[in-house]
Amino acid sequence: SSTRAGGGGGGKRVAGTAGTGGTGGGGAGGAVASGSPGAVNTGSGGGGAGTGGGGVVRTGGAGGSGVVIVSVPQGFYSGITTGSPQLSLDGNNVVMSFGSTGSYTAGTGTLAAYAADLLIVAGGGGGGGAGGGGGGAGGYVPLYSRALMRGTTYTVTVGGAGSAGGSFSGGGSGANSSVTGFTTALGGGGGSQGATNGLSGGSGGGGGGYSSPPKIGGSGEPGQGFSGGTAAAGAYCGGGGGGASVAGGAANGTVTAGKGGNGTSSSIT
């Protein structure tokens, strides 16, 4: 199984330490550098930007795009797909990994329905600029033994990544992922930069470390992710984005930006 949906680390100005990205692909924050992007098809958040260093523009890292995995018993796999999912075998199951939007038409045989496992991960949020908060991970939704109806075509929507925050702007939120008829995973919240809080989403974006009082992280969607961390007021020291298994870390005074919250894994692979 793969770990996915880590939050992005917060950015830090000149002196001090940027926040590390959460496990599962979260982007690291920058210190006198731009934030790193979240890993592709993990739904992870991008890192917040550092600032300083001769007026060079520093940007946050873009979030990581989402992914949808559908695991069906080999004997019922129809082979009818669009969107070119990657195929693999896991025991007696055929595993379809959708890195982009597509579809699957369920079933062969005489049964009206059969059980399948689904993992739906939304796009991660982008990190904020200039001491910005890390982006929150996309919502992480594992679904076990869910009925697929034979002959039904299920549309698979894979959420795109949240945009990177500019030098003086927050990161964008990731896009939702879904499979027809099942729970929608919400896009991760963008990390903030200035006088605003992190955005809410599947997991919340971290607060930006610029103004007073300290900016807080956005909230995570219950059952999908966790909240972003709080920034250090006026210190250009951002909070970490929330991850699928834990909240983003708060900035440690003016010294260390918040760590991105860790992601998680499931047996669905």
Coordinates of C-alpha atoms in Angstrom, one line a residue:
S1 CA 0.0 0.0 0.0
S2 CA 1.1 3.6 -0.7
T3 CA 1.0 6.5 1.7
R4 CA -0.8 9.5 0.3
A5 CA -2.3 12.9 1.2
G6 CA 0.4 14.6 3.3
G7 CA 0.2 18.3 4.1
G8 CA 2.6 20.9 2.9
G9 CA 5.2 22.4 5.2
G10 CA 5.0 26.1 6.1
G11 CA 7.4 28.7 4.7
K12 CA 9.9 30.7 6.7
R13 CA 11.6 34.1 6.2
V14 CA 15.4 34.2 6.0
A15 CA 16.6 33.1 9.5
G16 CA 15.1 29.9 10.8
T17 CA 13.9 26.6 9.4
A18 CA 11.1 25.9 7.0
G19 CA 8.5 23.2 7.7
T20 CA 9.0 19.7 6.3
G21 CA 6.2 18.2 4.2
G22 CA 4.0 15.4 5.7
T23 CA 4.6 11.8 4.7
G24 CA 2.7 10.8 1.6
G25 CA 4.0 13.4 -0.8
G26 CA 3.6 16.8 1.1
G27 CA 5.8 19.5 -0.3
A28 CA 8.5 21.1 1.9
G29 CA 8.3 24.8 2.8
G30 CA 10.9 27.2 1.6
A31 CA 13.3 29.4 3.6
V32 CA 14.7 32.1 1.4
A33 CA 13.3 29.8 -1.4
S34 CA 10.1 28.8 -3.0
G35 CA 8.0 26.0 -1.6
S36 CA 8.1 22.6 -3.1
P37 CA 5.1 21.1 -4.9
G38 CA 3.1 18.2 -3.6
A39 CA 3.7 14.8 -5.3
V40 CA 1.6 14.1 -8.4
N41 CA -1.4 11.8 -7.9
T42 CA -1.1 11.7 -4.1
G43 CA -3.5 14.6 -3.2
S44 CA -0.7 16.1 -1.1
G45 CA -0.3 19.8 -0.3
G46 CA 2.3 22.1 -1.6
G47 CA 4.9 23.9 0.7
G48 CA 4.6 27.5 1.7
A49 CA 7.2 30.0 0.4
G50 CA 10.0 31.7 2.2
T51 CA 11.0 35.3 1.6
G52 CA 13.9 37.6 1.7
G53 CA 17.1 37.6 -0.3
G54 CA 17.4 40.7 -2.5
G55 CA 13.8 41.1 -3.5
V56 CA 13.6 37.8 -5.4
V57 CA 10.0 36.6 -5.8
R58 CA 9.3 33.4 -3.9
T59 CA 6.2 31.4 -4.6
G60 CA 4.4 28.5 -2.8
G61 CA 4.4 25.0 -4.2
A62 CA 1.5 23.8 -6.2
G63 CA -0.5 20.9 -4.6
G64 CA -0.4 17.3 -5.9
S65 CA -3.2 16.1 -8.1
G66 CA -5.6 13.5 -6.8
V67 CA -6.1 9.8 -7.6
V68 CA -9.0 7.3 -7.7
I69 CA -8.4 3.6 -7.2
V70 CA -11.1 1.0 -8.0
S71 CA -10.4 -2.6 -6.9
V72 CA -12.8 -5.3 -8.3
P73 CA -12.8 -9.1 -8.1
Q74 CA -10.9 -10.5 -11.2
G75 CA -13.8 -12.7 -12.2
F76 CA -16.1 -9.6 -12.5
Y77 CA -13.7 -7.2 -14.2
S78 CA -15.2 -6.1 -17.5
G79 CA -12.2 -4.4 -19.1
I80 CA -14.4 -1.5 -20.2
T81 CA -12.7 1.8 -19.1
T82 CA -11.9 5.2 -20.4
G83 CA -9.1 7.5 -19.2
S84 CA -6.4 4.9 -19.4
P85 CA -6.1 3.8 -15.8
Q86 CA -3.1 1.9 -14.7
L87 CA -3.9 -1.8 -14.2
S88 CA -2.4 -4.2 -11.7
L89 CA -3.3 -7.4 -9.8
D90 CA -3.6 -7.5 -6.0
G91 CA -4.4 -11.1 -5.0
N92 CA -7.6 -12.0 -6.7
N93 CA -8.5 -8.4 -7.5
V94 CA -7.9 -6.2 -10.6
V95 CA -6.8 -2.7 -9.4
M96 CA -7.6 0.3 -11.6
S97 CA -5.6 3.4 -10.7
F98 CA -7.0 6.6 -12.3
G99 CA -4.6 9.4 -12.5
S100 CA -7.0 11.5 -14.6
T101 CA -10.7 11.6 -15.2
G102 CA -12.3 8.5 -16.9
S103 CA -14.9 5.8 -16.3
Y104 CA -15.5 2.1 -15.6
T105 CA -18.4 0.0 -16.8
A106 CA -19.0 -2.6 -14.2
G107 CA -19.3 -6.3 -14.4
T108 CA -19.6 -9.5 -16.3
G109 CA -21.5 -12.7 -15.4
T110 CA -25.0 -13.1 -14.1
L111 CA -24.9 -11.2 -10.7
A112 CA -26.8 -7.9 -10.7
A113 CA -24.2 -6.4 -8.4
Y114 CA -20.8 -7.2 -6.8
A115 CA -18.6 -5.8 -4.1
A116 CA -15.7 -3.5 -4.9
D117 CA -13.3 -1.3 -2.9
L118 CA -12.7 2.3 -3.8
L119 CA -10.1 4.9 -2.7
I120 CA -11.0 8.5 -3.6
V121 CA -8.3 11.2 -3.0
A122 CA -8.9 14.8 -4.0
G123 CA -6.3 17.3 -5.2
G124 CA -4.1 19.0 -2.6
G125 CA -4.0 22.7 -1.9
G126 CA -1.2 25.0 -2.9
G127 CA 1.2 26.6 -0.5
G128 CA 1.0 30.3 0.2
G129 CA 3.7 32.8 -0.7
A130 CA 6.1 34.9 1.4
G131 CA 6.1 33.0 4.7
G132 CA 2.9 31.3 3.7
G133 CA 1.1 28.3 5.2
G134 CA 1.4 24.9 3.6
G135 CA -1.4 23.5 1.5
G136 CA -3.8 21.0 3.0
A137 CA -4.0 17.5 1.6
G138 CA -7.0 16.5 -0.5
G139 CA -9.8 14.6 1.2
Y140 CA -9.0 10.9 1.6
V141 CA -12.0 8.6 1.3
P142 CA -11.5 4.7 1.5
L143 CA -14.7 2.8 0.8
Y144 CA -14.8 -1.0 1.3
S145 CA -17.2 -3.6 -0.1
R146 CA -19.4 -1.2 -1.9
A147 CA -21.9 -2.5 -4.5
L148 CA -21.2 -1.9 -8.2
M149 CA -24.2 -2.6 -10.5
R150 CA -23.5 -4.8 -13.5
G151 CA -23.7 -2.8 -16.8
T152 CA -23.6 0.6 -15.1
T153 CA -21.0 3.1 -16.2
Y154 CA -19.4 4.9 -13.3
T155 CA -17.8 8.3 -14.0
V156 CA -14.4 8.8 -12.2
T157 CA -13.4 12.4 -11.6
V158 CA -9.9 13.0 -10.5
G159 CA -9.3 16.4 -8.8
G160 CA -6.6 18.7 -10.0
A161 CA -3.9 20.3 -7.9
G162 CA -4.4 23.7 -6.1
S163 CA -2.4 26.5 -7.6
A164 CA 0.8 27.8 -6.1
G165 CA 0.5 31.1 -4.1
G166 CA 2.3 34.1 -5.6
S167 CA 4.8 36.2 -3.7
F168 CA 2.0 38.0 -1.9
S169 CA -1.0 35.7 -2.3
G170 CA -2.3 32.5 -0.8
G171 CA -2.4 29.1 -2.5
G172 CA -5.5 27.8 -4.3
S173 CA -7.6 24.9 -3.1
G174 CA -7.4 21.5 -4.8
A175 CA -10.4 20.2 -6.8
N176 CA -12.8 17.5 -5.7
S177 CA -12.5 13.8 -6.7
S178 CA -15.5 11.5 -7.1
V179 CA -17.0 8.3 -8.4
T180 CA -20.7 8.3 -9.5
G181 CA -22.9 7.5 -6.5
F182 CA -20.3 7.5 -3.8
T183 CA -18.8 10.0 -1.3
T184 CA -17.0 13.0 -2.8
A185 CA -13.5 13.7 -1.6
L186 CA -13.1 17.4 -1.0
G187 CA -10.1 19.3 -2.4
G188 CA -7.4 20.4 0.1
G189 CA -7.5 24.0 1.3
G190 CA -4.9 26.4 0.1
G191 CA -2.3 27.8 2.5
S192 CA -2.6 31.5 3.3
Q193 CA -0.1 34.3 2.9
G194 CA -1.1 37.6 4.5
A195 CA -3.9 38.7 6.7
T196 CA -6.2 35.7 6.1
N197 CA -6.6 32.3 7.6
G198 CA -5.8 29.1 5.7
L199 CA -8.6 27.8 3.6
S200 CA -10.8 24.9 4.7
G201 CA -11.1 21.7 2.6
G202 CA -10.5 17.9 2.7
S203 CA -7.6 18.9 5.0
G204 CA -7.1 22.6 5.9
G205 CA -4.4 24.9 4.6
G206 CA -1.9 26.4 7.1
G207 CA -2.1 30.0 8.3
G208 CA 0.2 32.6 6.8
G209 CA 2.9 34.2 9.0
Y210 CA 2.7 37.8 8.3
S211 CA 0.2 39.8 10.4
S212 CA -1.1 39.9 14.0
P213 CA -3.0 38.2 15.5
P214 CA -1.6 34.8 14.3
K215 CA -3.5 33.4 11.4
I216 CA -5.0 30.0 12.0
G217 CA -5.2 27.0 9.6
G218 CA -8.4 26.1 7.8
S219 CA -10.5 23.2 9.0
G220 CA -10.5 19.7 7.6
E221 CA -13.6 17.8 6.5
P222 CA -14.5 15.2 9.2
G223 CA -13.6 11.7 8.1
Q224 CA -11.5 13.0 5.3
G225 CA -8.6 15.0 6.8
F226 CA -7.4 17.4 9.5
S227 CA -6.9 21.1 10.1
G228 CA -4.0 23.3 9.1
G229 CA -1.6 24.7 11.7
T230 CA -1.4 28.2 13.1
A231 CA 1.3 30.7 12.0
A232 CA 3.6 32.8 14.1
A233 CA 2.3 36.4 14.0
G234 CA 4.4 38.9 12.1
A235 CA 7.4 36.5 11.8
Y236 CA 6.9 35.2 8.2
C237 CA 6.6 31.8 9.7
G238 CA 3.7 29.8 8.3
G239 CA 1.7 26.9 9.7
G240 CA 1.8 23.4 8.1
G241 CA -1.1 22.1 6.0
G242 CA -3.3 19.4 7.4
G243 CA -2.8 15.8 6.4
A244 CA -5.1 12.7 6.1
S245 CA -4.0 11.3 9.5
V246 CA -3.0 14.3 11.6
A247 CA -3.3 18.1 11.7
G248 CA -0.6 20.4 10.4
G249 CA 1.9 21.7 12.9
A250 CA 1.9 25.2 14.3
A251 CA 4.9 27.5 13.8
N252 CA 7.4 27.4 16.7
G253 CA 7.7 31.1 17.6
T254 CA 9.8 32.9 15.0
V255 CA 12.2 30.0 14.6
T256 CA 10.6 27.0 12.8
A257 CA 7.6 26.9 10.5
G258 CA 5.0 24.3 11.0
K259 CA 5.4 20.7 9.6
G260 CA 2.8 19.3 7.2
G261 CA 0.5 16.8 8.6
N262 CA 1.2 13.2 7.7
G263 CA -0.8 11.2 5.1
T264 CA -2.1 7.7 5.5
S265 CA -2.4 4.4 3.6
S266 CA -5.1 1.7 3.1
S267 CA -5.2 -1.9 1.9
I268 CA -6.9 -0.7 -1.3
T269 CA -3.3 0.1 -2.4

